[in-house]
PDB file of C-alpha atoms and ligand atoms in Angstrom:
ATOM      1  CA  MET O 173      -0.036   0.281   0.149  1.00 85.00           C
ATOM      2  CA  PRO O 174       1.605   3.324  -0.782  1.00 86.00           C
ATOM      3  CA  GLU O 175       2.706   5.236   2.200  1.00 93.00           C
ATOM      4  CA  LYS O 176       1.747   9.070   3.130  1.00 95.00           C
ATOM      5  CA  ASN O 177       4.843  10.814   3.679  1.00 95.00           C
ATOM      6  CA  LEU O 178       6.639   7.959   4.436  1.00 97.00           C
ATOM      7  CA  THR O 179       4.377   6.498   6.958  1.00 98.00           C
ATOM      8  CA  PHE O 180       1.562   3.876   7.026  1.00 98.00           C
ATOM      9  CA  ASP O 181      -1.623   5.220   5.867  1.00 98.00           C
ATOM     10  CA  VAL O 182      -4.748   3.787   7.800  1.00 98.00           C
ATOM     11  CA  ASP O 183      -7.115   5.262   5.442  1.00 97.00           C
ATOM     12  CA  ALA O 184      -5.549   4.245   2.150  1.00 97.00           C
ATOM     13  CA  VAL O 185      -5.522   0.714   3.639  1.00 98.00           C
ATOM     14  CA  LEU O 186      -8.910   0.776   4.774  1.00 98.00           C
ATOM     15  CA  ALA O 187     -10.048   1.860   1.635  1.00 97.00           C
ATOM     16  CA  HIS O 188      -8.376  -1.008  -0.477  1.00 97.00           C
ATOM     17  CA  VAL O 189      -9.882  -3.655   1.739  1.00 98.00           C
ATOM     18  CA  THR O 190     -12.017  -6.100  -0.380  1.00 98.00           C
ATOM     19  CA  GLU O 191     -13.907  -9.125   0.253  1.00 98.00           C
ATOM     20  CA  LYS O 192     -10.855 -11.231  -0.342  1.00 98.00           C
ATOM     21  CA  THR O 193      -8.513  -9.319   2.035  1.00 98.00           C
ATOM     22  CA  ARG O 194      -7.701 -12.047   4.764  1.00 98.00           C
ATOM     23  CA  ILE O 195      -4.750 -10.392   6.607  1.00 98.00           C
ATOM     24  CA  VAL O 196      -3.426  -7.003   6.817  1.00 98.00           C
ATOM     25  CA  PHE O 197       0.382  -6.428   7.932  1.00 98.00           C
ATOM     26  CA  VAL O 198       1.761  -3.204   9.461  1.00 98.00           C
ATOM     27  CA  ALA O 199       5.302  -2.818  10.573  1.00 98.00           C
ATOM     28  CA  ASN O 200       5.139  -0.407  13.368  1.00 98.00           C
ATOM     29  CA  PRO O 201       7.823   1.258  13.627  1.00 98.00           C
ATOM     30  CA  ASN O 202       8.608   0.498   9.856  1.00 98.00           C
ATOM     31  CA  ASN O 203      11.717  -0.461   8.252  1.00 98.00           C
ATOM     32  CA  PRO O 204      13.325   1.272   6.265  1.00 98.00           C
ATOM     33  CA  THR O 205      11.636   4.482   7.139  1.00 98.00           C
ATOM     34  CA  GLY O 206      11.651   4.611  10.858  1.00 98.00           C
ATOM     35  CA  SER O 207       8.320   6.138  10.884  1.00 98.00           C
ATOM     36  CA  TYR O 208       5.279   4.824  13.254  1.00 98.00           C
ATOM     37  CA  ILE O 209       1.800   5.116  13.572  1.00 98.00           C
ATOM     38  CA  PRO O 210       0.243   5.973  17.077  1.00 98.00           C
ATOM     39  CA  ALA O 211      -1.858   3.966  19.324  1.00 98.00           C
ATOM     40  CA  VAL O 212      -5.100   5.754  18.353  1.00 98.00           C
ATOM     41  CA  GLU O 213      -4.257   5.264  14.680  1.00 98.00           C
ATOM     42  CA  LEU O 214      -3.710   1.316  15.210  1.00 98.00           C
ATOM     43  CA  ALA O 215      -7.071   1.167  17.055  1.00 98.00           C
ATOM     44  CA  ARG O 216      -8.678   3.091  14.266  1.00 98.00           C
ATOM     45  CA  LEU O 217      -7.139   0.539  11.835  1.00 98.00           C
ATOM     46  CA  ARG O 218      -8.487  -2.225  13.825  1.00 98.00           C
ATOM     47  CA  ALA O 219     -12.033  -0.831  14.124  1.00 98.00           C
ATOM     48  CA  GLY O 220     -11.902  -0.255  10.320  1.00 98.00           C
ATOM     49  CA  LEU O 221     -11.224  -3.839   9.392  1.00 98.00           C
ATOM     50  CA  ARG O 222     -13.971  -6.620   9.330  1.00 98.00           C
ATOM     51  CA  GLU O 223     -13.855  -8.959  11.970  1.00 98.00           C
ATOM     52  CA  ASP O 224     -12.751 -11.833   9.864  1.00 98.00           C
ATOM     53  CA  ILE O 225      -9.573  -9.946   8.700  1.00 98.00           C
ATOM     54  CA  LEU O 226      -6.384 -10.823  10.869  1.00 98.00           C
ATOM     55  CA  LEU O 227      -4.428  -7.883  11.793  1.00 98.00           C
ATOM     56  CA  VAL O 228      -0.462  -8.450  12.097  1.00 98.00           C
ATOM     57  CA  ILE O 229       1.448  -5.933  13.889  1.00 98.00           C
ATOM     58  CA  ASP O 230       4.956  -6.413  13.407  1.00 98.00           C
ATOM     59  CA  CYS O 231       6.848  -4.575  16.583  1.00 98.00           C
ATOM     60  CA  ALA O 232      10.688  -5.721  15.765  1.00 98.00           C
ATOM     61  CA  TYR O 233      11.897  -2.241  16.730  1.00 98.00           C
ATOM     62  CA  ALA O 234       9.405  -1.854  19.645  1.00 98.00           C
ATOM     63  CA  GLU O 235      12.016  -1.722  22.409  1.00 97.00           C
ATOM     64  CA  PHE O 236      13.675   1.347  20.792  1.00 98.00           C
ATOM     65  CA  VAL O 237      10.463   3.636  20.659  1.00 98.00           C
ATOM     66  CA  THR O 238      10.318   6.081  23.331  1.00 97.00           C
ATOM     67  CA  ARG O 239       7.272   8.049  22.069  1.00 97.00           C
ATOM     68  CA  ASN O 240       4.448   8.505  24.588  1.00 97.00           C
ATOM     69  CA  ASP O 241       1.505   7.874  22.067  1.00 98.00           C
ATOM     70  CA  TYR O 242       3.260   4.727  20.935  1.00 98.00           C
ATOM     71  CA  ASP O 243       1.517   1.267  21.723  1.00 98.00           C
ATOM     72  CA  MET O 244       2.415  -2.307  20.602  1.00 98.00           C
ATOM     73  CA  GLY O 245      -1.546  -3.297  20.414  1.00 98.00           C
ATOM     74  CA  PHE O 246      -1.569  -5.864  23.245  1.00 98.00           C
ATOM     75  CA  ASP O 247      -4.790  -4.417  23.916  1.00 98.00           C
ATOM     76  CA  LEU O 248      -6.284  -4.726  20.765  1.00 98.00           C
ATOM     77  CA  VAL O 249      -5.005  -8.557  21.206  1.00 98.00           C
ATOM     78  CA  ASP O 250      -6.979  -8.963  23.992  1.00 98.00           C
ATOM     79  CA  ALA O 251     -10.054  -7.627  22.611  1.00 98.00           C
ATOM     80  CA  GLY O 252     -10.739 -10.095  20.191  1.00 96.00           C
ATOM     81  CA  GLU O 253      -9.569 -13.477  18.127  1.00 97.00           C
ATOM     82  CA  ASN O 254      -8.311 -11.292  15.154  1.00 98.00           C
ATOM     83  CA  THR O 255      -5.016  -9.456  16.019  1.00 98.00           C
ATOM     84  CA  VAL O 256      -1.332 -10.587  16.698  1.00 98.00           C
ATOM     85  CA  VAL O 257       1.744  -8.564  17.786  1.00 98.00           C
ATOM     86  CA  THR O 258       5.022 -10.180  16.470  1.00 98.00           C
ATOM     87  CA  ARG O 259       8.323  -9.473  18.324  1.00 98.00           C
ATOM     88  CA  THR O 260      11.774 -10.734  17.501  1.00 98.00           C
ATOM     89  CA  PHE O 261      15.080 -11.321  19.282  1.00 98.00           C
ATOM     90  CA  SER O 262      16.892  -9.965  16.028  1.00 98.00           C
ATOM     91  CA  LYS O 263      17.040  -6.251  16.911  1.00 97.00           C
ATOM     92  CA  ILE O 264      17.809  -4.927  20.347  1.00 97.00           C
ATOM     93  CA  TYR O 265      19.023  -8.295  21.686  1.00 97.00           C
ATOM     94  CA  ALA O 266      21.220  -8.629  18.399  1.00 95.00           C
ATOM     95  CA  LEU O 267      20.532 -12.288  18.294  1.00 97.00           C
ATOM     96  CA  ALA O 268      19.210 -12.395  14.446  1.00 96.00           C
ATOM     97  CA  ALA O 269      21.271 -15.382  13.428  1.00 96.00           C
ATOM     98  CA  LEU O 270      19.506 -17.538  15.981  1.00 96.00           C
ATOM     99  CA  ARG O 271      16.165 -16.961  14.377  1.00 96.00           C
ATOM    100  CA  ILE O 272      13.988 -16.481  17.484  1.00 96.00           C
ATOM    101  CA  GLY O 273      11.030 -14.630  17.811  1.00 96.00           C
ATOM    102  CA  TRP O 274       7.564 -14.543  19.520  1.00 96.00           C
ATOM    103  CA  ALA O 275       3.800 -13.627  19.104  1.00 97.00           C
ATOM    104  CA  TYR O 276       1.466 -12.149  21.443  1.00 98.00           C
ATOM    105  CA  CYS O 277      -1.997 -13.706  19.779  1.00 98.00           C
ATOM    106  CA  PRO O 278      -5.069 -15.470  20.718  1.00 98.00           C
ATOM    107  CA  ALA O 279      -5.037 -19.291  21.424  1.00 98.00           C
ATOM    108  CA  SER O 280      -6.974 -19.737  18.255  1.00 97.00           C
ATOM    109  CA  VAL O 281      -3.994 -18.276  16.063  1.00 97.00           C
ATOM    110  CA  ALA O 282      -1.160 -19.944  18.132  1.00 97.00           C
ATOM    111  CA  ASP O 283      -2.876 -23.275  17.432  1.00 98.00           C
ATOM    112  CA  VAL O 284      -2.826 -22.840  13.856  1.00 96.00           C
ATOM    113  CA  LEU O 285       0.996 -21.432  14.147  1.00 95.00           C
ATOM    114  CA  ASN O 286       1.673 -24.708  15.930  1.00 95.00           C
ATOM    115  CA  ARG O 287       0.118 -26.905  13.247  1.00 96.00           C
ATOM    116  CA  LEU O 288       2.207 -25.182  10.405  1.00 95.00           C
ATOM    117  CA  ARG O 289       5.526 -24.704  12.077  1.00 93.00           C
ATOM    118  CA  GLY O 290       8.370 -27.267  11.662  1.00 92.00           C
ATOM    119  CA  PRO O 291       8.557 -29.789  14.261  1.00 90.00           C
ATOM    120  CA  PHE O 292      12.011 -28.435  15.684  1.00 90.00           C
ATOM    121  CA  ASN O 293      11.741 -24.923  14.496  1.00 92.00           C
ATOM    122  CA  LEU O 294      13.544 -23.443  17.500  1.00 94.00           C
ATOM    123  CA  SER O 295      16.773 -25.198  18.685  1.00 95.00           C
ATOM    124  CA  THR O 296      17.526 -25.693  22.396  1.00 96.00           C
ATOM    125  CA  ALA O 297      20.702 -23.401  22.224  1.00 96.00           C
ATOM    126  CA  ALA O 298      17.939 -20.602  20.532  1.00 97.00           C
ATOM    127  CA  GLN O 299      15.779 -21.241  23.416  1.00 96.00           C
ATOM    128  CA  ALA O 300      18.575 -20.880  26.178  1.00 97.00           C
ATOM    129  CA  ALA O 301      19.834 -17.844  24.529  1.00 97.00           C
ATOM    130  CA  GLY O 302      16.490 -16.323  24.153  1.00 97.00           C
ATOM    131  CA  LYS O 303      15.630 -16.901  28.131  1.00 97.00           C
ATOM    132  CA  ALA O 304      19.050 -15.210  29.081  1.00 97.00           C
ATOM    133  CA  ALA O 305      18.076 -12.417  26.495  1.00 97.00           C
ATOM    134  CA  VAL O 306      14.884 -12.035  28.219  1.00 95.00           C
ATOM    135  CA  GLU O 307      16.330 -11.688  31.670  1.00 97.00           C
ATOM    136  CA  ASP O 308      18.940  -9.386  30.861  1.00 97.00           C
ATOM    137  CA  ALA O 309      16.614  -6.198  31.395  1.00 97.00           C
ATOM    138  CA  ALA O 310      20.105  -4.268  31.767  1.00 98.00           C
ATOM    139  CA  HIS O 311      21.146  -4.856  28.334  1.00 97.00           C
ATOM    140  CA  VAL O 312      17.834  -3.620  26.803  1.00 97.00           C
ATOM    141  CA  ALA O 313      17.652  -0.686  29.043  1.00 97.00           C
ATOM    142  CA  ALA O 314      21.333   0.262  27.996  1.00 98.00           C
ATOM    143  CA  ALA O 315      20.945  -0.295  24.117  1.00 98.00           C
ATOM    144  CA  ARG O 316      17.548   1.714  24.471  1.00 98.00           C
ATOM    145  CA  ASP O 317      19.505   4.750  26.402  1.00 98.00           C
ATOM    146  CA  HIS O 318      22.403   4.741  23.919  1.00 98.00           C
ATOM    147  CA  ASN O 319      20.004   4.655  20.997  1.00 98.00           C
ATOM    148  CA  SER O 320      18.152   8.044  22.397  1.00 98.00           C
ATOM    149  CA  VAL O 321      21.371   9.808  22.668  1.00 98.00           C
ATOM    150  CA  TRP O 322      23.198   8.651  19.378  1.00 98.00           C
ATOM    151  CA  LEU O 323      19.766   8.802  17.053  1.00 98.00           C
ATOM    152  CA  PRO O 324      19.023  12.267  17.530  1.00 98.00           C
ATOM    153  CA  TRP O 325      22.924  13.196  17.666  1.00 98.00           C
ATOM    154  CA  LEU O 326      23.427  11.762  14.108  1.00 98.00           C
ATOM    155  CA  SER O 327      20.229  12.957  12.697  1.00 98.00           C
ATOM    156  CA  ASP O 328      21.124  16.450  13.589  1.00 98.00           C
ATOM    157  CA  ARG O 329      24.750  15.928  12.151  1.00 98.00           C
ATOM    158  CA  LEU O 330      23.202  14.780   8.930  1.00 98.00           C
ATOM    159  CA  SER O 331      20.838  17.467   8.824  1.00 98.00           C
ATOM    160  CA  ASP O 332      23.448  19.934   9.494  1.00 97.00           C
ATOM    161  CA  CYS O 333      25.437  19.176   6.370  1.00 95.00           C
ATOM    162  CA  GLY O 334      22.397  19.710   3.917  1.00 96.00           C
ATOM    163  CA  LEU O 335      20.766  15.980   4.178  1.00 98.00           C
ATOM    164  CA  THR O 336      17.300  15.102   4.456  1.00 98.00           C
ATOM    165  CA  VAL O 337      16.804  13.056   7.463  1.00 98.00           C
ATOM    166  CA  TYR O 338      13.500  11.465   8.069  1.00 98.00           C
ATOM    167  CA  PRO O 339      12.064  11.190  11.712  1.00 97.00           C
ATOM    168  CA  SER O 340      12.819   7.865  13.156  1.00 98.00           C
ATOM    169  CA  ALA O 341      11.350   5.913  16.282  1.00 98.00           C
ATOM    170  CA  ALA O 342      13.652   2.909  15.802  1.00 98.00           C
ATOM    171  CA  ASN O 343      17.508   2.497  15.646  1.00 98.00           C
ATOM    172  CA  PHE O 344      18.356   3.480  12.313  1.00 98.00           C
ATOM    173  CA  VAL O 345      17.734   6.790  10.192  1.00 98.00           C
ATOM    174  CA  LEU O 346      16.549   6.844   6.621  1.00 98.00           C
ATOM    175  CA  VAL O 347      18.814   9.657   4.599  1.00 98.00           C
ATOM    176  CA  ARG O 348      18.035  11.196   1.479  1.00 98.00           C
ATOM    177  CA  PHE O 349      20.752  12.239  -0.712  1.00 98.00           C
ATOM    178  CA  PRO O 350      20.703  15.215  -3.356  1.00 97.00           C
ATOM    179  CA  ASP O 351      20.092  14.475  -6.906  1.00 95.00           C
ATOM    180  CA  ASP O 352      23.112  15.582  -8.476  1.00 94.00           C
ATOM    181  CA  ASP O 353      25.923  13.198 -10.010  1.00 93.00           C
ATOM    182  CA  THR O 354      28.723  14.249  -7.080  1.00 96.00           C
ATOM    183  CA  HIS O 355      26.526  13.691  -4.214  1.00 97.00           C
ATOM    184  CA  ASN O 356      23.845  11.229  -5.168  1.00 98.00           C
ATOM    185  CA  SER O 357      23.113   7.899  -2.977  1.00 98.00           C
ATOM    186  CA  ALA O 358      25.045   5.917  -5.366  1.00 98.00           C
ATOM    187  CA  ALA O 359      27.943   8.382  -5.171  1.00 98.00           C
ATOM    188  CA  ALA O 360      27.719   8.453  -1.277  1.00 98.00           C
ATOM    189  CA  MET O 361      27.727   4.721  -1.168  1.00 98.00           C
ATOM    190  CA  THR O 362      30.845   4.409  -2.851  1.00 98.00           C
ATOM    191  CA  PHE O 363      32.403   7.012  -0.772  1.00 98.00           C
ATOM    192  CA  PHE O 364      31.167   5.441   2.240  1.00 98.00           C
ATOM    193  CA  GLU O 365      32.405   2.033   1.193  1.00 98.00           C
ATOM    194  CA  SER O 366      35.813   3.479   0.460  1.00 97.00           C
ATOM    195  CA  LYS O 367      36.099   4.587   4.133  1.00 97.00           C
ATOM    196  CA  GLY O 368      34.995   1.123   5.588  1.00 97.00           C
ATOM    197  CA  ILE O 369      31.281   1.971   6.253  1.00 97.00           C
ATOM    198  CA  ILE O 370      28.625   0.083   4.721  1.00 97.00           C
ATOM    199  CA  PRO O 371      24.864   1.613   4.841  1.00 98.00           C
ATOM    200  CA  ARG O 372      21.816  -0.085   3.838  1.00 98.00           C
ATOM    201  CA  GLU O 373      20.890   0.542   0.417  1.00 98.00           C
ATOM    202  CA  THR O 374      17.067   1.128   0.088  1.00 98.00           C
ATOM    203  CA  GLY O 375      16.452   0.874  -3.901  1.00 98.00           C
ATOM    204  CA  GLY O 376      14.684  -2.499  -3.169  1.00 97.00           C
ATOM    205  CA  TYR O 377      11.873  -0.494  -0.857  1.00 96.00           C
ATOM    206  CA  GLY O 378      11.345   2.187  -3.674  1.00 96.00           C
ATOM    207  CA  LEU O 379      13.775   4.382  -2.196  1.00 97.00           C
ATOM    208  CA  PRO O 380      16.614   4.347  -4.527  1.00 98.00           C
ATOM    209  CA  ASP O 381      17.625   8.191  -3.513  1.00 98.00           C
ATOM    210  CA  CYS O 382      18.131   7.165  -0.022  1.00 98.00           C
ATOM    211  CA  LEU O 383      20.519   5.137   2.421  1.00 98.00           C
ATOM    212  CA  ARG O 384      19.489   3.706   5.570  1.00 98.00           C
ATOM    213  CA  VAL O 385      22.120   3.828   8.603  1.00 98.00           C
ATOM    214  CA  THR O 386      22.070   2.156  11.780  1.00 98.00           C
ATOM    215  CA  ILE O 387      22.981   3.316  15.262  1.00 98.00           C
ATOM    216  CA  GLY O 388      26.106   1.724  16.240  1.00 97.00           C
ATOM    217  CA  ARG O 389      28.728   2.460  18.774  1.00 97.00           C
ATOM    218  CA  GLU O 390      29.887   6.268  19.428  1.00 98.00           C
ATOM    219  CA  ASP O 391      32.894   6.101  17.579  1.00 98.00           C
ATOM    220  CA  GLU O 392      31.075   4.463  14.626  1.00 98.00           C
ATOM    221  CA  MET O 393      28.712   7.440  14.723  1.00 98.00           C
ATOM    222  CA  ARG O 394      31.366   9.867  14.884  1.00 98.00           C
ATOM    223  CA  ALA O 395      33.354   8.220  12.105  1.00 98.00           C
ATOM    224  CA  PHE O 396      29.983   8.383  10.052  1.00 98.00           C
ATOM    225  CA  ALA O 397      29.203  11.800  10.926  1.00 98.00           C
ATOM    226  CA  ASP O 398      32.554  13.202   9.709  1.00 98.00           C
ATOM    227  CA  ALA O 399      32.457  10.878   6.259  1.00 98.00           C
ATOM    228  CA  ALA O 400      28.805  12.316   5.621  1.00 98.00           C
ATOM    229  CA  LYS O 401      30.271  15.821   6.222  1.00 98.00           C
ATOM    230  CA  GLU O 402      33.451  15.456   4.111  1.00 98.00           C
ATOM    231  CA  PHE O 403      31.240  13.865   1.418  1.00 98.00           C
ATOM    232  CA  MET O 404      28.869  16.737   1.198  1.00 98.00           C
ATOM    233  CA  ALA O 405      31.265  19.345   1.277  1.00 96.00           C
ATOM    234  CA  GLY O 406      33.091  17.689  -1.645  1.00 89.00           C
TER     235      GLY O 406
HETATM  236  C1  PLP R  29       9.994  -4.608  10.294  1.00 52.53           C
HETATM  237  C2  PLP R  29      10.792  -5.908  10.698  1.00 52.53           C
HETATM  238  N1  PLP R  29      10.157  -6.999  11.104  1.00 52.53           N
HETATM  239  C3  PLP R  29      10.881  -8.107  11.394  1.00 52.53           C
HETATM  240  C4  PLP R  29      12.169  -8.077  10.800  1.00 52.53           C
HETATM  241  C5  PLP R  29      12.905  -9.655  10.952  1.00 52.53           C
HETATM  242  O1  PLP R  29      12.848 -10.274  11.960  1.00 52.53           O
HETATM  243  P1  PLP R  29      13.688 -11.836  12.103  1.00 52.53           P
HETATM  244  O2  PLP R  29      15.015 -11.663  12.009  1.00 52.53           O
HETATM  245  O3  PLP R  29      12.836 -12.118  13.818  1.00 52.53           O
HETATM  246  O4  PLP R  29      12.948 -12.536  11.164  1.00 52.53           O
HETATM  247  C6  PLP R  29      13.031  -7.003  10.315  1.00 52.53           C
HETATM  248  C7  PLP R  29      14.134  -7.347  10.014  1.00 52.53           C
HETATM  249  O5  PLP R  29      14.807  -6.506   9.049  1.00 52.53           O
HETATM  250  C8  PLP R  29      12.226  -5.867  10.413  1.00 52.53           C
HETATM  251  O6  PLP R  29      12.817  -4.623   9.868  1.00 52.53           O
END
C-alpha cells in the first residue's frame, strides 16, 4: 500500500480492503523509514477492518521506541480473536542469526501456528539464549538509552550537512541524498564504502535516492558523521 509521507496510511489501507482481504500487516515502527503510527491510529485501523480480517502488527523495533503515543497493540489482541503482535530477538537483542521470535496472539492463532511450524523450529540453544536475553533487562535499557542519545545526535549532524533525515522511532535513520551526480546516494555509497562504512541501500524498498544508517557505537557514529560531512562538502 502506498505510504503517505513515508508513513503507514490507515485510510489508504482501509480503502483498499476488499472481500478477498484476509490479513493486513503493519510494521510499527516501519523499516526502512523508521516511521510509526500512534496507538489511536492503530486502534482506528483495527476498528475499520472486518472481524474476519487478521491484523498482524510487526513490532520488531518496539524496544527502541520512546514516544508516549506509541503502543504495541496488546490491548487489541486481548479484545478479540483477530489481532497478532509479533516480536523478535533480532534487533535490540542482536541475536538475528539464532532466528528467535515470538507472538502475542489469541490461542486460536497460536493453534494454527503450532500446526504449521516445523517440528524442531527452535533449537535448544536458541531457546536458552532467548531466555537469557529476556532476563537481561539491563542490556535492553542500556541499548535503548544509547539509541536515545545517538539517534538524535546523528540525525542532527546529517541534517547540518544538508541531508534530508526522516524522523525515526527505531534504531536507524533513513537519509535522502541530493539529486546530483556527485552527491547522490550511489556516489555516497561508493564514498562510504571506501572508508569501510556500509550503509543499507534502499532501492529495493522503492527509495533509490536514500540510504539507511543503523545506530552503532559512539566511535562508529562519529566516523559516519565525519564521512558524511566530508562527502557533502566535496
Ligand atoms: C520490521 C521488521 N520485522 C521483522 C524483521 C525480521 O525479524 P526476524 O529476524 O525475527 O525475522 C525485520 C528485519 O529486518 C524488520 O525490519
